[in-house]
mmCIF file with all atom_site columns, C-alpha atoms in Angstrom:
data_model
loop_
_atom_site.group_PDB
_atom_site.id
_atom_site.type_symbol
_atom_site.label_atom_id
_atom_site.label_alt_id
_atom_site.label_comp_id
_atom_site.label_asym_id
_atom_site.label_entity_id
_atom_site.label_seq_id
_atom_site.pdbx_PDB_ins_code
_atom_site.Cartn_x
_atom_site.Cartn_y
_atom_site.Cartn_z
_atom_site.occupancy
_atom_site.B_iso_or_equiv
_atom_site.pdbx_formal_charge
_atom_site.auth_seq_id
_atom_site.auth_comp_id
_atom_site.auth_asym_id
_atom_site.auth_atom_id
_atom_site.pdbx_PDB_model_num
ATOM 1   C CA . MET A 1 1   ? 0.000   0.000  0.000   1.00 0.00 ? 1   MET A CA 1
ATOM 2   C CA . THR A 1 2   ? 1.306   3.448  -0.914  1.00 0.00 ? 2   THR A CA 1
ATOM 3   C CA . SER A 1 3   ? 2.042   5.531  2.169   1.00 0.00 ? 3   SER A CA 1
ATOM 4   C CA . ILE A 1 4   ? 0.991   9.123  2.794   1.00 0.00 ? 4   ILE A CA 1
ATOM 5   C CA . ALA A 1 5   ? 4.661   10.133 2.646   1.00 0.00 ? 5   ALA A CA 1
ATOM 6   C CA . GLU A 1 6   ? 5.019   8.554  -0.797  1.00 0.00 ? 6   GLU A CA 1
ATOM 7   C CA . ARG A 1 7   ? 1.868   10.250 -2.055  1.00 0.00 ? 7   ARG A CA 1
ATOM 8   C CA . LEU A 1 8   ? 3.093   13.577 -0.716  1.00 0.00 ? 8   LEU A CA 1
ATOM 9   C CA . ARG A 1 9   ? 6.344   13.192 -2.632  1.00 0.00 ? 9   ARG A CA 1
ATOM 10  C CA . ALA A 1 10  ? 4.391   12.427 -5.803  1.00 0.00 ? 10  ALA A CA 1
ATOM 11  C CA . VAL A 1 11  ? 2.129   15.462 -5.357  1.00 0.00 ? 11  VAL A CA 1
ATOM 12  C CA . ARG A 1 12  ? 5.091   17.754 -4.680  1.00 0.00 ? 12  ARG A CA 1
ATOM 13  C CA . ALA A 1 13  ? 6.798   16.455 -7.821  1.00 0.00 ? 13  ALA A CA 1
ATOM 14  C CA . ARG A 1 14  ? 3.606   17.067 -9.795  1.00 0.00 ? 14  ARG A CA 1
ATOM 15  C CA . LEU A 1 15  ? 3.373   20.610 -8.417  1.00 0.00 ? 15  LEU A CA 1
ATOM 16  C CA . ALA A 1 16  ? 6.999   21.309 -9.298  1.00 0.00 ? 16  ALA A CA 1
ATOM 17  C CA . ALA A 1 17  ? 6.441   20.018 -12.843 1.00 0.00 ? 17  ALA A CA 1
ATOM 18  C CA . ALA A 1 18  ? 3.302   22.130 -13.231 1.00 0.00 ? 18  ALA A CA 1
ATOM 19  C CA . ALA A 1 19  ? 5.148   25.223 -12.013 1.00 0.00 ? 19  ALA A CA 1
ATOM 20  C CA . ALA A 1 20  ? 8.040   24.594 -14.390 1.00 0.00 ? 20  ALA A CA 1
ATOM 21  C CA . SER A 1 21  ? 5.629   24.130 -17.290 1.00 0.00 ? 21  SER A CA 1
ATOM 22  C CA . ALA A 1 22  ? 4.025   27.475 -16.432 1.00 0.00 ? 22  ALA A CA 1
ATOM 23  C CA . GLY A 1 23  ? 7.376   29.227 -16.118 1.00 0.00 ? 23  GLY A CA 1
ATOM 24  C CA . ARG A 1 24  ? 6.981   29.655 -12.383 1.00 0.00 ? 24  ARG A CA 1
ATOM 25  C CA . ALA A 1 25  ? 9.232   28.792 -9.449  1.00 0.00 ? 25  ALA A CA 1
ATOM 26  C CA . PRO A 1 26  ? 8.088   25.771 -7.396  1.00 0.00 ? 26  PRO A CA 1
ATOM 27  C CA . ASP A 1 27  ? 8.047   27.805 -4.184  1.00 0.00 ? 27  ASP A CA 1
ATOM 28  C CA . GLU A 1 28  ? 5.401   30.124 -5.645  1.00 0.00 ? 28  GLU A CA 1
ATOM 29  C CA . VAL A 1 29  ? 2.763   27.434 -5.051  1.00 0.00 ? 29  VAL A CA 1
ATOM 30  C CA . ALA A 1 30  ? 2.000   26.157 -1.538  1.00 0.00 ? 30  ALA A CA 1
ATOM 31  C CA . LEU A 1 31  ? 0.487   22.733 -0.944  1.00 0.00 ? 31  LEU A CA 1
ATOM 32  C CA . LEU A 1 32  ? -2.507  22.564 1.388   1.00 0.00 ? 32  LEU A CA 1
ATOM 33  C CA . ALA A 1 33  ? -3.198  18.968 2.430   1.00 0.00 ? 33  ALA A CA 1
ATOM 34  C CA . VAL A 1 34  ? -6.974  18.544 2.732   1.00 0.00 ? 34  VAL A CA 1
ATOM 35  C CA . SER A 1 35  ? -7.394  16.210 5.689   1.00 0.00 ? 35  SER A CA 1
ATOM 36  C CA . LYS A 1 36  ? -11.198 16.340 6.016   1.00 0.00 ? 36  LYS A CA 1
ATOM 37  C CA . THR A 1 37  ? -12.711 12.998 7.109   1.00 0.00 ? 37  THR A CA 1
ATOM 38  C CA . TRP A 1 38  ? -9.249  11.612 7.910   1.00 0.00 ? 38  TRP A CA 1
ATOM 39  C CA . PRO A 1 39  ? -8.207  11.001 11.535  1.00 0.00 ? 39  PRO A CA 1
ATOM 40  C CA . ALA A 1 40  ? -5.552  12.880 13.437  1.00 0.00 ? 40  ALA A CA 1
ATOM 41  C CA . ALA A 1 41  ? -3.201  9.927  12.929  1.00 0.00 ? 41  ALA A CA 1
ATOM 42  C CA . ALA A 1 42  ? -3.217  10.526 9.168   1.00 0.00 ? 42  ALA A CA 1
ATOM 43  C CA . VAL A 1 43  ? -2.413  14.212 9.699   1.00 0.00 ? 43  VAL A CA 1
ATOM 44  C CA . ARG A 1 44  ? 0.386   13.236 12.061  1.00 0.00 ? 44  ARG A CA 1
ATOM 45  C CA . GLU A 1 45  ? 1.813   10.925 9.386   1.00 0.00 ? 45  GLU A CA 1
ATOM 46  C CA . ALA A 1 46  ? 1.727   13.706 6.795   1.00 0.00 ? 46  ALA A CA 1
ATOM 47  C CA . ALA A 1 47  ? 3.322   16.114 9.254   1.00 0.00 ? 47  ALA A CA 1
ATOM 48  C CA . ALA A 1 48  ? 6.132   13.626 9.868   1.00 0.00 ? 48  ALA A CA 1
ATOM 49  C CA . ALA A 1 49  ? 6.739   13.717 6.112   1.00 0.00 ? 49  ALA A CA 1
ATOM 50  C CA . GLY A 1 50  ? 7.179   17.490 6.224   1.00 0.00 ? 50  GLY A CA 1
ATOM 51  C CA . GLN A 1 51  ? 3.682   18.781 5.477   1.00 0.00 ? 51  GLN A CA 1
ATOM 52  C CA . ARG A 1 52  ? 2.755   21.777 7.646   1.00 0.00 ? 52  ARG A CA 1
ATOM 53  C CA . ALA A 1 53  ? -0.530  23.197 6.272   1.00 0.00 ? 53  ALA A CA 1
ATOM 54  C CA . PHE A 1 54  ? -3.817  21.290 6.473   1.00 0.00 ? 54  PHE A CA 1
ATOM 55  C CA . GLY A 1 55  ? -7.359  22.046 5.312   1.00 0.00 ? 55  GLY A CA 1
ATOM 56  C CA . GLU A 1 56  ? -10.607 21.085 7.017   1.00 0.00 ? 56  GLU A CA 1
ATOM 57  C CA . ASN A 1 57  ? -14.227 21.382 5.826   1.00 0.00 ? 57  ASN A CA 1
ATOM 58  C CA . TYR A 1 58  ? -16.219 20.538 8.955   1.00 0.00 ? 58  TYR A CA 1
ATOM 59  C CA . VAL A 1 59  ? -16.115 22.657 12.097  1.00 0.00 ? 59  VAL A CA 1
ATOM 60  C CA . GLN A 1 60  ? -16.428 20.001 14.813  1.00 0.00 ? 60  GLN A CA 1
ATOM 61  C CA . GLU A 1 61  ? -14.031 17.585 13.132  1.00 0.00 ? 61  GLU A CA 1
ATOM 62  C CA . GLY A 1 62  ? -11.527 20.310 12.311  1.00 0.00 ? 62  GLY A CA 1
ATOM 63  C CA . VAL A 1 63  ? -11.462 21.893 15.763  1.00 0.00 ? 63  VAL A CA 1
ATOM 64  C CA . ALA A 1 64  ? -10.971 18.478 17.354  1.00 0.00 ? 64  ALA A CA 1
ATOM 65  C CA . LYS A 1 65  ? -7.914  17.847 15.164  1.00 0.00 ? 65  LYS A CA 1
ATOM 66  C CA . VAL A 1 66  ? -6.488  21.285 15.842  1.00 0.00 ? 66  VAL A CA 1
ATOM 67  C CA . GLU A 1 67  ? -6.698  20.591 19.568  1.00 0.00 ? 67  GLU A CA 1
ATOM 68  C CA . ALA A 1 68  ? -5.352  17.036 19.328  1.00 0.00 ? 68  ALA A CA 1
ATOM 69  C CA . LEU A 1 69  ? -2.324  18.085 17.262  1.00 0.00 ? 69  LEU A CA 1
ATOM 70  C CA . ARG A 1 70  ? -1.618  21.497 18.760  1.00 0.00 ? 70  ARG A CA 1
ATOM 71  C CA . GLY A 1 71  ? 1.883   20.473 19.846  1.00 0.00 ? 71  GLY A CA 1
ATOM 72  C CA . LEU A 1 72  ? 2.987   19.921 16.232  1.00 0.00 ? 72  LEU A CA 1
ATOM 73  C CA . GLY A 1 73  ? 2.839   23.610 15.326  1.00 0.00 ? 73  GLY A CA 1
ATOM 74  C CA . LEU A 1 74  ? 0.750   23.058 12.192  1.00 0.00 ? 74  LEU A CA 1
ATOM 75  C CA . GLU A 1 75  ? -1.062  25.682 10.120  1.00 0.00 ? 75  GLU A CA 1
ATOM 76  C CA . TRP A 1 76  ? -4.811  25.117 9.854   1.00 0.00 ? 76  TRP A CA 1
ATOM 77  C CA . HIS A 1 77  ? -7.077  26.329 7.044   1.00 0.00 ? 77  HIS A CA 1
ATOM 78  C CA . PHE A 1 78  ? -10.876 26.157 7.142   1.00 0.00 ? 78  PHE A CA 1
ATOM 79  C CA . ILE A 1 79  ? -12.045 25.641 3.561   1.00 0.00 ? 79  ILE A CA 1
ATOM 80  C CA . GLY A 1 80  ? -15.686 24.528 3.832   1.00 0.00 ? 80  GLY A CA 1
ATOM 81  C CA . PRO A 1 81  ? -18.987 26.402 3.945   1.00 0.00 ? 81  PRO A CA 1
ATOM 82  C CA . LEU A 1 82  ? -19.359 28.211 7.250   1.00 0.00 ? 82  LEU A CA 1
ATOM 83  C CA . GLN A 1 83  ? -22.616 28.842 9.088   1.00 0.00 ? 83  GLN A CA 1
ATOM 84  C CA . SER A 1 84  ? -22.933 31.976 11.192  1.00 0.00 ? 84  SER A CA 1
ATOM 85  C CA . ASN A 1 85  ? -23.619 29.998 14.383  1.00 0.00 ? 85  ASN A CA 1
ATOM 86  C CA . LYS A 1 86  ? -20.250 28.222 14.090  1.00 0.00 ? 86  LYS A CA 1
ATOM 87  C CA . THR A 1 87  ? -17.958 31.150 13.386  1.00 0.00 ? 87  THR A CA 1
ATOM 88  C CA . ARG A 1 88  ? -16.612 31.525 16.943  1.00 0.00 ? 88  ARG A CA 1
ATOM 89  C CA . ALA A 1 89  ? -14.939 28.116 16.997  1.00 0.00 ? 89  ALA A CA 1
ATOM 90  C CA . VAL A 1 90  ? -13.391 28.683 13.575  1.00 0.00 ? 90  VAL A CA 1
ATOM 91  C CA . ALA A 1 91  ? -12.309 32.247 14.395  1.00 0.00 ? 91  ALA A CA 1
ATOM 92  C CA . ASN A 1 92  ? -10.143 31.038 17.245  1.00 0.00 ? 92  ASN A CA 1
ATOM 93  C CA . ALA A 1 93  ? -8.962  27.583 16.157  1.00 0.00 ? 93  ALA A CA 1
ATOM 94  C CA . PHE A 1 94  ? -7.865  28.263 12.588  1.00 0.00 ? 94  PHE A CA 1
ATOM 95  C CA . ASP A 1 95  ? -5.161  30.371 10.962  1.00 0.00 ? 95  ASP A CA 1
ATOM 96  C CA . TRP A 1 96  ? -6.985  30.805 7.638   1.00 0.00 ? 96  TRP A CA 1
ATOM 97  C CA . VAL A 1 97  ? -10.571 30.795 6.350   1.00 0.00 ? 97  VAL A CA 1
ATOM 98  C CA . HIS A 1 98  ? -10.898 30.405 2.562   1.00 0.00 ? 98  HIS A CA 1
ATOM 99  C CA . SER A 1 99  ? -14.667 30.304 2.241   1.00 0.00 ? 99  SER A CA 1
ATOM 100 C CA . ILE A 1 100 ? -16.061 33.768 3.034   1.00 0.00 ? 100 ILE A CA 1
ATOM 101 C CA . ASP A 1 101 ? -18.950 34.428 0.669   1.00 0.00 ? 101 ASP A CA 1
ATOM 102 C CA . ARG A 1 102 ? -20.978 37.028 2.573   1.00 0.00 ? 102 ARG A CA 1
ATOM 103 C CA . LEU A 1 103 ? -20.212 39.966 4.809   1.00 0.00 ? 103 LEU A CA 1
ATOM 104 C CA . LYS A 1 104 ? -22.103 38.617 7.835   1.00 0.00 ? 104 LYS A CA 1
ATOM 105 C CA . ILE A 1 105 ? -19.678 35.698 8.162   1.00 0.00 ? 105 ILE A CA 1
ATOM 106 C CA . ALA A 1 106 ? -16.653 37.991 7.924   1.00 0.00 ? 106 ALA A CA 1
ATOM 107 C CA . GLU A 1 107 ? -18.100 40.391 10.494  1.00 0.00 ? 107 GLU A CA 1
ATOM 108 C CA . ARG A 1 108 ? -18.677 37.569 12.964  1.00 0.00 ? 108 ARG A CA 1
ATOM 109 C CA . LEU A 1 109 ? -15.164 36.173 12.453  1.00 0.00 ? 109 LEU A CA 1
ATOM 110 C CA . SER A 1 110 ? -13.736 39.646 12.993  1.00 0.00 ? 110 SER A CA 1
ATOM 111 C CA . ALA A 1 111 ? -15.741 40.259 16.169  1.00 0.00 ? 111 ALA A CA 1
ATOM 112 C CA . GLN A 1 112 ? -15.006 36.804 17.607  1.00 0.00 ? 112 GLN A CA 1
ATOM 113 C CA . ARG A 1 113 ? -11.266 36.503 16.854  1.00 0.00 ? 113 ARG A CA 1
ATOM 114 C CA . ASP A 1 114 ? -9.320  36.604 20.113  1.00 0.00 ? 114 ASP A CA 1
ATOM 115 C CA . VAL A 1 115 ? -7.419  39.897 20.372  1.00 0.00 ? 115 VAL A CA 1
ATOM 116 C CA . HIS A 1 116 ? -4.361  37.994 21.571  1.00 0.00 ? 116 HIS A CA 1
ATOM 117 C CA . LEU A 1 117 ? -4.170  36.031 18.322  1.00 0.00 ? 117 LEU A CA 1
ATOM 118 C CA . PRO A 1 118 ? -2.709  37.348 15.072  1.00 0.00 ? 118 PRO A CA 1
ATOM 119 C CA . PRO A 1 119 ? -5.246  38.569 12.509  1.00 0.00 ? 119 PRO A CA 1
ATOM 120 C CA . LEU A 1 120 ? -7.147  35.741 10.830  1.00 0.00 ? 120 LEU A CA 1
ATOM 121 C CA . ASN A 1 121 ? -6.073  35.267 7.203   1.00 0.00 ? 121 ASN A CA 1
ATOM 122 C CA . VAL A 1 122 ? -9.146  35.116 4.960   1.00 0.00 ? 122 VAL A CA 1
ATOM 123 C CA . CYS A 1 123 ? -10.081 34.616 1.321   1.00 0.00 ? 123 CYS A CA 1
ATOM 124 C CA . ILE A 1 124 ? -13.266 35.494 -0.539  1.00 0.00 ? 124 ILE A CA 1
ATOM 125 C CA . GLN A 1 125 ? -14.859 32.447 -2.201  1.00 0.00 ? 125 GLN A CA 1
ATOM 126 C CA . VAL A 1 126 ? -16.028 33.240 -5.729  1.00 0.00 ? 126 VAL A CA 1
ATOM 127 C CA . ASN A 1 127 ? -18.493 31.088 -7.666  1.00 0.00 ? 127 ASN A CA 1
ATOM 128 C CA . VAL A 1 128 ? -16.639 31.157 -10.984 1.00 0.00 ? 128 VAL A CA 1
ATOM 129 C CA . SER A 1 129 ? -18.850 28.523 -12.643 1.00 0.00 ? 129 SER A CA 1
ATOM 130 C CA . GLY A 1 130 ? -22.216 30.005 -11.686 1.00 0.00 ? 130 GLY A CA 1
ATOM 131 C CA . GLU A 1 131 ? -23.547 26.743 -10.248 1.00 0.00 ? 131 GLU A CA 1
ATOM 132 C CA . ALA A 1 132 ? -26.635 27.229 -8.081  1.00 0.00 ? 132 ALA A CA 1
ATOM 133 C CA . SER A 1 133 ? -25.458 24.449 -5.765  1.00 0.00 ? 133 SER A CA 1
ATOM 134 C CA . LYS A 1 134 ? -22.000 25.948 -5.264  1.00 0.00 ? 134 LYS A CA 1
ATOM 135 C CA . SER A 1 135 ? -21.068 28.342 -2.471  1.00 0.00 ? 135 SER A CA 1
ATOM 136 C CA . GLY A 1 136 ? -19.372 31.600 -3.304  1.00 0.00 ? 136 GLY A CA 1
ATOM 137 C CA . VAL A 1 137 ? -20.159 35.181 -4.232  1.00 0.00 ? 137 VAL A CA 1
ATOM 138 C CA . ALA A 1 138 ? -20.875 35.977 -7.882  1.00 0.00 ? 138 ALA A CA 1
ATOM 139 C CA . PRO A 1 139 ? -17.842 37.420 -9.704  1.00 0.00 ? 139 PRO A CA 1
ATOM 140 C CA . ASP A 1 140 ? -19.578 40.747 -10.327 1.00 0.00 ? 140 ASP A CA 1
ATOM 141 C CA . ALA A 1 141 ? -20.304 41.132 -6.590  1.00 0.00 ? 141 ALA A CA 1
ATOM 142 C CA . ALA A 1 142 ? -16.901 39.999 -5.339  1.00 0.00 ? 142 ALA A CA 1
ATOM 143 C CA . ALA A 1 143 ? -15.154 43.382 -5.443  1.00 0.00 ? 143 ALA A CA 1
ATOM 144 C CA . ALA A 1 144 ? -17.671 45.064 -3.136  1.00 0.00 ? 144 ALA A CA 1
ATOM 145 C CA . LEU A 1 145 ? -17.438 42.189 -0.678  1.00 0.00 ? 145 LEU A CA 1
ATOM 146 C CA . ALA A 1 146 ? -13.644 42.178 -0.804  1.00 0.00 ? 146 ALA A CA 1
ATOM 147 C CA . HIS A 1 147 ? -13.393 45.890 0.018   1.00 0.00 ? 147 HIS A CA 1
ATOM 148 C CA . ALA A 1 148 ? -15.862 45.502 2.901   1.00 0.00 ? 148 ALA A CA 1
ATOM 149 C CA . VAL A 1 149 ? -13.973 42.519 4.345   1.00 0.00 ? 149 VAL A CA 1
ATOM 150 C CA . ALA A 1 150 ? -10.611 44.278 3.973   1.00 0.00 ? 150 ALA A CA 1
ATOM 151 C CA . ALA A 1 151 ? -11.880 47.073 6.220   1.00 0.00 ? 151 ALA A CA 1
ATOM 152 C CA . LEU A 1 152 ? -12.710 44.765 9.142   1.00 0.00 ? 152 LEU A CA 1
ATOM 153 C CA . PRO A 1 153 ? -10.402 44.547 12.180  1.00 0.00 ? 153 PRO A CA 1
ATOM 154 C CA . ARG A 1 154 ? -8.841  41.236 13.313  1.00 0.00 ? 154 ARG A CA 1
ATOM 155 C CA . LEU A 1 155 ? -8.948  39.923 9.726   1.00 0.00 ? 155 LEU A CA 1
ATOM 156 C CA . ARG A 1 156 ? -6.341  40.076 6.976   1.00 0.00 ? 156 ARG A CA 1
ATOM 157 C CA . LEU A 1 157 ? -7.803  39.687 3.501   1.00 0.00 ? 157 LEU A CA 1
ATOM 158 C CA . ARG A 1 158 ? -5.249  37.617 1.599   1.00 0.00 ? 158 ARG A CA 1
ATOM 159 C CA . GLY A 1 159 ? -6.990  36.753 -1.633  1.00 0.00 ? 159 GLY A CA 1
ATOM 160 C CA . LEU A 1 160 ? -9.599  34.715 -3.453  1.00 0.00 ? 160 LEU A CA 1
ATOM 161 C CA . MET A 1 161 ? -10.711 31.083 -3.597  1.00 0.00 ? 161 MET A CA 1
ATOM 162 C CA . CYS A 1 162 ? -12.783 29.084 -6.075  1.00 0.00 ? 162 CYS A CA 1
ATOM 163 C CA . ILE A 1 163 ? -14.029 25.548 -6.728  1.00 0.00 ? 163 ILE A CA 1
ATOM 164 C CA . PRO A 1 164 ? -15.035 25.217 -10.397 1.00 0.00 ? 164 PRO A CA 1
ATOM 165 C CA . GLU A 1 165 ? -17.219 22.398 -11.621 1.00 0.00 ? 165 GLU A CA 1
ATOM 166 C CA . PRO A 1 166 ? -15.405 19.076 -12.163 1.00 0.00 ? 166 PRO A CA 1
ATOM 167 C CA . SER A 1 167 ? -14.291 18.744 -15.770 1.00 0.00 ? 167 SER A CA 1
ATOM 168 C CA . ASP A 1 168 ? -11.866 16.795 -17.936 1.00 0.00 ? 168 ASP A CA 1
ATOM 169 C CA . ASP A 1 169 ? -11.508 19.831 -20.223 1.00 0.00 ? 169 ASP A CA 1
ATOM 170 C CA . PRO A 1 170 ? -8.279  21.691 -19.336 1.00 0.00 ? 170 PRO A CA 1
ATOM 171 C CA . ALA A 1 171 ? -9.340  24.703 -21.418 1.00 0.00 ? 171 ALA A CA 1
ATOM 172 C CA . LEU A 1 172 ? -12.587 25.066 -19.471 1.00 0.00 ? 172 LEU A CA 1
ATOM 173 C CA . LEU A 1 173 ? -10.780 24.748 -16.150 1.00 0.00 ? 173 LEU A CA 1
ATOM 174 C CA . ARG A 1 174 ? -8.200  27.334 -17.152 1.00 0.00 ? 174 ARG A CA 1
ATOM 175 C CA . ALA A 1 175 ? -10.994 29.690 -18.182 1.00 0.00 ? 175 ALA A CA 1
ATOM 176 C CA . ARG A 1 176 ? -12.646 29.300 -14.768 1.00 0.00 ? 176 ARG A CA 1
ATOM 177 C CA . PHE A 1 177 ? -9.379  29.886 -12.922 1.00 0.00 ? 177 PHE A CA 1
ATOM 178 C CA . ALA A 1 178 ? -8.633  32.876 -15.153 1.00 0.00 ? 178 ALA A CA 1
ATOM 179 C CA . VAL A 1 179 ? -11.800 34.557 -13.837 1.00 0.00 ? 179 VAL A CA 1
ATOM 180 C CA . LEU A 1 180 ? -10.290 34.457 -10.350 1.00 0.00 ? 180 LEU A CA 1
ATOM 181 C CA . ARG A 1 181 ? -6.873  35.652 -11.530 1.00 0.00 ? 181 ARG A CA 1
ATOM 182 C CA . ARG A 1 182 ? -8.326  38.620 -13.415 1.00 0.00 ? 182 ARG A CA 1
ATOM 183 C CA . LEU A 1 183 ? -10.466 39.538 -10.407 1.00 0.00 ? 183 LEU A CA 1
ATOM 184 C CA . GLN A 1 184 ? -7.402  39.483 -8.163  1.00 0.00 ? 184 GLN A CA 1
ATOM 185 C CA . GLU A 1 185 ? -5.538  41.714 -10.618 1.00 0.00 ? 185 GLU A CA 1
ATOM 186 C CA . ARG A 1 186 ? -8.447  44.155 -10.610 1.00 0.00 ? 186 ARG A CA 1
ATOM 187 C CA . LEU A 1 187 ? -8.600  44.277 -6.809  1.00 0.00 ? 187 LEU A CA 1
ATOM 188 C CA . VAL A 1 188 ? -4.855  44.795 -6.504  1.00 0.00 ? 188 VAL A CA 1
ATOM 189 C CA . GLY A 1 189 ? -5.255  47.690 -8.937  1.00 0.00 ? 189 GLY A CA 1
ATOM 190 C CA . GLU A 1 190 ? -7.923  49.082 -6.608  1.00 0.00 ? 190 GLU A CA 1
ATOM 191 C CA . GLY A 1 191 ? -5.476  49.086 -3.707  1.00 0.00 ? 191 GLY A CA 1
ATOM 192 C CA . LEU A 1 192 ? -6.078  45.753 -1.964  1.00 0.00 ? 192 LEU A CA 1
ATOM 193 C CA . ALA A 1 193 ? -2.900  43.881 -0.982  1.00 0.00 ? 193 ALA A CA 1
ATOM 194 C CA . LEU A 1 194 ? -3.906  40.424 -2.194  1.00 0.00 ? 194 LEU A CA 1
ATOM 195 C CA . ASP A 1 195 ? -1.233  37.754 -2.571  1.00 0.00 ? 195 ASP A CA 1
ATOM 196 C CA . THR A 1 196 ? -3.284  34.536 -2.617  1.00 0.00 ? 196 THR A CA 1
ATOM 197 C CA . LEU A 1 197 ? -5.186  32.549 -5.226  1.00 0.00 ? 197 LEU A CA 1
ATOM 198 C CA . SER A 1 198 ? -6.531  29.403 -3.550  1.00 0.00 ? 198 SER A CA 1
ATOM 199 C CA . MET A 1 199 ? -7.517  27.202 -6.478  1.00 0.00 ? 199 MET A CA 1
ATOM 200 C CA . GLY A 1 200 ? -6.883  23.751 -7.832  1.00 0.00 ? 200 GLY A CA 1
ATOM 201 C CA . MET A 1 201 ? -7.429  20.292 -6.359  1.00 0.00 ? 201 MET A CA 1
ATOM 202 C CA . SER A 1 202 ? -6.199  16.764 -7.034  1.00 0.00 ? 202 SER A CA 1
ATOM 203 C CA . HIS A 1 203 ? -7.702  16.564 -10.530 1.00 0.00 ? 203 HIS A CA 1
ATOM 204 C CA . ASP A 1 204 ? -6.865  20.044 -11.851 1.00 0.00 ? 204 ASP A CA 1
ATOM 205 C CA . ILE A 1 205 ? -3.522  21.056 -10.343 1.00 0.00 ? 205 ILE A CA 1
ATOM 206 C CA . GLU A 1 206 ? -1.903  21.818 -13.695 1.00 0.00 ? 206 GLU A CA 1
ATOM 207 C CA . ALA A 1 207 ? -4.658  24.142 -14.938 1.00 0.00 ? 207 ALA A CA 1
ATOM 208 C CA . ALA A 1 208 ? -4.715  26.023 -11.620 1.00 0.00 ? 208 ALA A CA 1
ATOM 209 C CA . VAL A 1 209 ? -0.945  26.488 -11.471 1.00 0.00 ? 209 VAL A CA 1
ATOM 210 C CA . ALA A 1 210 ? -0.900  27.676 -15.083 1.00 0.00 ? 210 ALA A CA 1
ATOM 211 C CA . GLU A 1 211 ? -3.392  30.411 -14.156 1.00 0.00 ? 211 GLU A CA 1
ATOM 212 C CA . GLY A 1 212 ? -1.494  31.618 -11.084 1.00 0.00 ? 212 GLY A CA 1
ATOM 213 C CA . ALA A 1 213 ? -2.591  29.501 -8.106  1.00 0.00 ? 213 ALA A CA 1
ATOM 214 C CA . THR A 1 214 ? -0.562  30.214 -4.974  1.00 0.00 ? 214 THR A CA 1
ATOM 215 C CA . ILE A 1 215 ? -2.310  27.598 -2.778  1.00 0.00 ? 215 ILE A CA 1
ATOM 216 C CA . VAL A 1 216 ? -3.419  24.252 -4.207  1.00 0.00 ? 216 VAL A CA 1
ATOM 217 C CA . ARG A 1 217 ? -5.814  22.202 -2.055  1.00 0.00 ? 217 ARG A CA 1
ATOM 218 C CA . VAL A 1 218 ? -5.088  18.475 -2.415  1.00 0.00 ? 218 VAL A CA 1
ATOM 219 C CA . GLY A 1 219 ? -6.816  15.708 -0.481  1.00 0.00 ? 219 GLY A CA 1
ATOM 220 C CA . THR A 1 220 ? -7.427  12.495 -2.422  1.00 0.00 ? 220 THR A CA 1
ATOM 221 C CA . ALA A 1 221 ? -3.990  12.408 -4.043  1.00 0.00 ? 221 ALA A CA 1
ATOM 222 C CA . ILE A 1 222 ? -2.394  12.553 -0.569  1.00 0.00 ? 222 ILE A CA 1
ATOM 223 C CA . PHE A 1 223 ? -4.720  10.637 1.730   1.00 0.00 ? 223 PHE A CA 1
ATOM 224 C CA . GLY A 1 224 ? -6.558  8.385  -0.723  1.00 0.00 ? 224 GLY A CA 1
ATOM 225 C CA . GLY A 1 225 ? -10.300 8.027  -1.259  1.00 0.00 ? 225 GLY A CA 1
ATOM 226 C CA . ARG A 1 226 ? -12.522 9.882  1.162   1.00 0.00 ? 226 ARG A CA 1
ATOM 227 C CA . ARG A 1 227 ? -13.259 8.121  4.453   1.00 0.00 ? 227 ARG A CA 1
ATOM 228 C CA . PRO A 1 228 ? -16.989 8.215  5.358   1.00 0.00 ? 228 PRO A CA 1
ATOM 229 C CA . LEU A 1 229 ? -17.754 10.603 8.212   1.00 0.00 ? 229 LEU A CA 1
ATOM 230 C CA . ALA A 1 230 ? -19.814 9.635  11.214  1.00 0.00 ? 230 ALA A CA 1
ATOM 231 C CA . ALA A 1 231 ? -22.840 11.905 11.701  1.00 0.00 ? 231 ALA A CA 1
ATOM 232 C CA . SER A 1 232 ? -21.291 13.392 14.844  1.00 0.00 ? 232 SER A CA 1
ATOM 233 C CA . GLU A 1 233 ? -18.144 14.449 12.948  1.00 0.00 ? 233 GLU A CA 1
ATOM 234 C CA . SER A 1 234 ? -19.804 16.435 10.184  1.00 0.00 ? 234 SER A CA 1
ATOM 235 C CA . ALA A 1 235 ? -21.230 19.153 12.407  1.00 0.00 ? 235 ALA A CA 1
#
């Protein structure tokens, strides 16, 4: 059976190749290991192989792992949809939130972030494919939201995130990711200090890196097929 360490090496090699193909340096793209549904032991194994940043989608499961592995000094990113009644736990357990799609969520994170902690790094999630079932603000409404979030205390707006529809068409994927890149360029031109494009997953790393991804979120290619969650873990 292939180990997590071996899969990590393969993903890092794939990222380096994608960066080289795009004329970018490998260190321009950070790997976020998406550990949702996987136990703390799997995260510990990945950490032993040198991985430091991990992504979680579910509040209860994620907070439990943050607490269990606090001594490892890991960086934790919340990347799933966030309900307003669960913002306090995320505001104080995580280092990043990628999935802000409305001002109310950002305001609650800002108000609830412990003043003794560094500002919470956040990204605006943009629905680049226009799917009704997909979270994220519409591209034409993203600029107003970004400026409002950037003005909040205790938060640091870092950039944008997207999850396009699954596709085997590299041209379509690149077009979706290009929407996010062009939006970032526009916002930087409007004075926002954005340095992050969180885009690309196991199946579309190359397209995302070609369009400027700075964080690629990879789960399956590192941990294997998704482990079913117990009902109590998905809260």
